[in-house]
Amino acid sequence: MTSTNALENPLELASDDIRAAALFGAAEAARKARGDHSVLVVCPAAWTSKITLLEQAGYKNAITWFIKMVG
């Protein structure tokens, strides 16, 4: 069974669903067409499926942020 969204499971990238990779590829093509040389991608630390997709595209972790919700 193919998921409705390849990134809906934050723990595992659906191997039989290339839609997330295709969408990401289109974003990369748009970035390149604009002449941008860097991008910032915000990704929750526990969203390993998105991290996998980013790593497959050559992205590396640059910074880790911490936040404390109060109230």
Coordinates of N, CA and C in Angstrom, one line a residue:
M1 N 0.8 -1.2 0.0 CA 0.0 0.0 0.0 C 0.9 1.2 0.0
T2 N 0.6 2.2 -0.9 CA 1.3 3.4 -0.9 C 0.7 4.5 -0.1
S3 N 1.5 5.2 0.7 CA 1.0 6.2 1.6 C 0.4 7.4 0.8
T4 N -0.4 8.2 1.4 CA -1.0 9.3 0.7 C 0.1 10.5 0.7
N5 N 1.1 10.4 1.5 CA 2.1 11.4 1.6 C 3.4 10.7 2.0
A6 N 4.4 10.7 1.2 CA 5.6 10.0 1.5 C 6.3 10.4 2.8
L7 N 6.0 11.6 3.3 CA 6.6 12.0 4.5 C 5.6 12.0 5.7
E8 N 4.4 11.3 5.5 CA 3.5 11.3 6.6 C 3.9 10.6 7.8
N9 N 4.8 9.6 7.6 CA 5.4 8.9 8.7 C 6.7 9.5 9.1
P10 N 6.8 10.2 10.2 CA 8.1 10.9 10.5 C 9.3 10.0 10.7
L11 N 9.0 8.7 10.9 CA 10.1 7.8 11.2 C 10.7 7.1 10.0
E12 N 10.0 7.0 8.9 CA 10.5 6.3 7.8 C 10.0 6.9 6.5
L13 N 10.9 7.0 5.5 CA 10.6 7.5 4.2 C 10.0 6.3 3.4
A14 N 8.9 6.5 2.8 CA 8.2 5.4 2.0 C 9.1 5.2 0.8
S15 N 9.6 4.0 0.7 CA 10.6 3.6 -0.3 C 9.9 3.5 -1.7
D16 N 8.6 3.2 -1.7 CA 7.8 3.0 -2.9 C 7.1 4.3 -3.4
D17 N 7.3 5.4 -2.8 CA 6.6 6.6 -3.1 C 7.7 7.7 -3.4
I18 N 7.8 8.1 -4.6 CA 8.8 9.1 -5.0 C 8.2 10.6 -5.1
R19 N 7.0 10.8 -4.7 CA 6.4 12.1 -4.7 C 7.1 13.1 -3.9
A20 N 7.6 12.8 -2.7 CA 8.3 13.7 -1.9 C 9.6 14.1 -2.5
A21 N 10.3 13.1 -3.0 CA 11.6 13.4 -3.7 C 11.4 14.2 -4.9
A22 N 10.3 14.0 -5.7 CA 10.0 14.8 -6.9 C 9.7 16.2 -6.5
L23 N 8.9 16.4 -5.5 CA 8.6 17.8 -5.0 C 9.9 18.5 -4.6
F24 N 10.7 17.8 -3.8 CA 12.0 18.4 -3.4 C 12.9 18.7 -4.6
G25 N 12.9 17.8 -5.6 CA 13.7 18.1 -6.8 C 13.2 19.3 -7.5
A26 N 11.9 19.5 -7.5 CA 11.4 20.7 -8.2 C 11.8 22.0 -7.4
A27 N 11.8 21.9 -6.1 CA 12.3 23.1 -5.3 C 13.8 23.3 -5.5
E28 N 14.5 22.3 -5.6 CA 16.0 22.4 -5.9 C 16.2 23.1 -7.3
A29 N 15.4 22.7 -8.3 CA 15.5 23.2 -9.6 C 15.2 24.7 -9.6
A30 N 14.2 25.1 -8.9 CA 13.8 26.5 -8.7 C 14.9 27.3 -8.1
R31 N 15.5 26.7 -7.0 CA 16.6 27.4 -6.3 C 17.7 27.7 -7.3
K32 N 18.1 26.7 -8.1 CA 19.2 26.8 -9.0 C 18.8 27.8 -10.1
A33 N 17.6 27.8 -10.6 CA 17.2 28.8 -11.6 C 17.3 30.2 -11.1
R34 N 17.0 30.4 -9.8 CA 17.1 31.8 -9.2 C 18.6 32.2 -9.0
G35 N 19.5 31.2 -9.0 CA 20.9 31.5 -8.8 C 21.2 31.5 -7.3
D36 N 20.3 31.0 -6.5 CA 20.6 30.9 -5.0 C 21.7 29.9 -4.8
H37 N 22.6 30.2 -3.9 CA 23.8 29.3 -3.6 C 23.6 28.6 -2.3
S38 N 22.6 29.0 -1.5 CA 22.4 28.4 -0.2 C 21.0 28.5 0.2
V39 N 20.5 27.5 1.0 CA 19.2 27.5 1.5 C 19.2 27.1 2.9
L40 N 18.1 27.5 3.6 CA 17.9 27.1 5.0 C 16.7 26.2 5.0
V41 N 16.9 25.0 5.6 CA 15.8 24.0 5.7 C 15.6 23.8 7.2
V42 N 14.4 24.0 7.7 CA 14.0 23.8 9.1 C 13.3 22.4 9.1
C43 N 13.9 21.5 10.0 CA 13.4 20.2 10.1 C 13.4 19.7 11.5
P44 N 12.2 19.3 12.0 CA 12.2 18.7 13.4 C 13.2 17.6 13.5
A45 N 13.9 17.6 14.6 CA 14.9 16.6 14.9 C 14.4 15.2 14.8
A46 N 13.2 14.9 15.2 CA 12.7 13.5 15.2 C 12.0 13.1 13.9
W47 N 12.0 14.0 12.9 CA 11.4 13.7 11.6 C 12.4 13.0 10.7
T48 N 12.8 11.8 11.0 CA 13.9 11.1 10.4 C 13.6 10.9 8.9
S49 N 12.3 10.8 8.5 CA 12.0 10.6 7.0 C 12.5 11.8 6.2
K50 N 12.2 13.0 6.7 CA 12.6 14.2 6.1 C 14.1 14.4 6.1
I51 N 14.7 14.0 7.2 CA 16.2 14.1 7.3 C 16.8 13.2 6.3
T52 N 16.2 12.0 6.1 CA 16.8 11.0 5.1 C 16.7 11.6 3.7
L53 N 15.6 12.2 3.4 CA 15.4 12.8 2.1 C 16.4 14.0 1.9
L54 N 16.6 14.8 2.9 CA 17.6 15.9 2.8 C 19.0 15.3 2.6
E55 N 19.4 14.3 3.4 CA 20.7 13.7 3.3 C 20.9 13.1 1.9
Q56 N 19.9 12.4 1.4 CA 20.0 11.8 0.0 C 20.3 12.9 -1.0
A57 N 19.8 14.1 -0.8 CA 20.0 15.2 -1.7 C 21.3 16.0 -1.4
G58 N 22.1 15.5 -0.5 CA 23.4 16.1 -0.2 C 23.5 17.2 0.9
Y59 N 22.3 17.3 1.6 CA 22.3 18.3 2.7 C 23.0 17.8 3.9
K60 N 23.7 18.7 4.7 CA 24.4 18.3 5.9 C 23.8 19.1 7.0
N61 N 23.8 18.6 8.2 CA 23.4 19.4 9.4 C 24.3 20.5 9.6
A62 N 23.8 21.7 9.8 CA 24.7 22.9 10.0 C 24.5 23.5 11.4
I63 N 23.3 23.3 11.9 CA 23.1 24.0 13.2 C 21.9 23.2 13.9
T64 N 22.0 23.1 15.2 CA 20.9 22.5 16.0 C 20.4 23.6 16.9
W65 N 19.1 23.8 16.9 CA 18.5 24.8 17.7 C 17.7 24.1 18.9
F66 N 17.6 24.8 20.0 CA 16.8 24.4 21.1 C 15.8 25.4 21.4
I67 N 14.6 24.9 21.9 CA 13.6 25.9 22.3 C 12.9 25.3 23.5
K68 N 12.5 26.2 24.4 CA 11.8 25.8 25.6 C 10.4 26.5 25.6
M69 N 9.4 25.7 25.5 CA 8.0 26.3 25.6 C 7.6 26.5 27.0
V70 N 7.2 27.7 27.3 CA 6.9 28.1 28.7 C 5.4 28.5 28.7
G71 N 4.7 28.0 29.8 CA 3.4 28.4 30.0 C 2.4 27.4 29.5

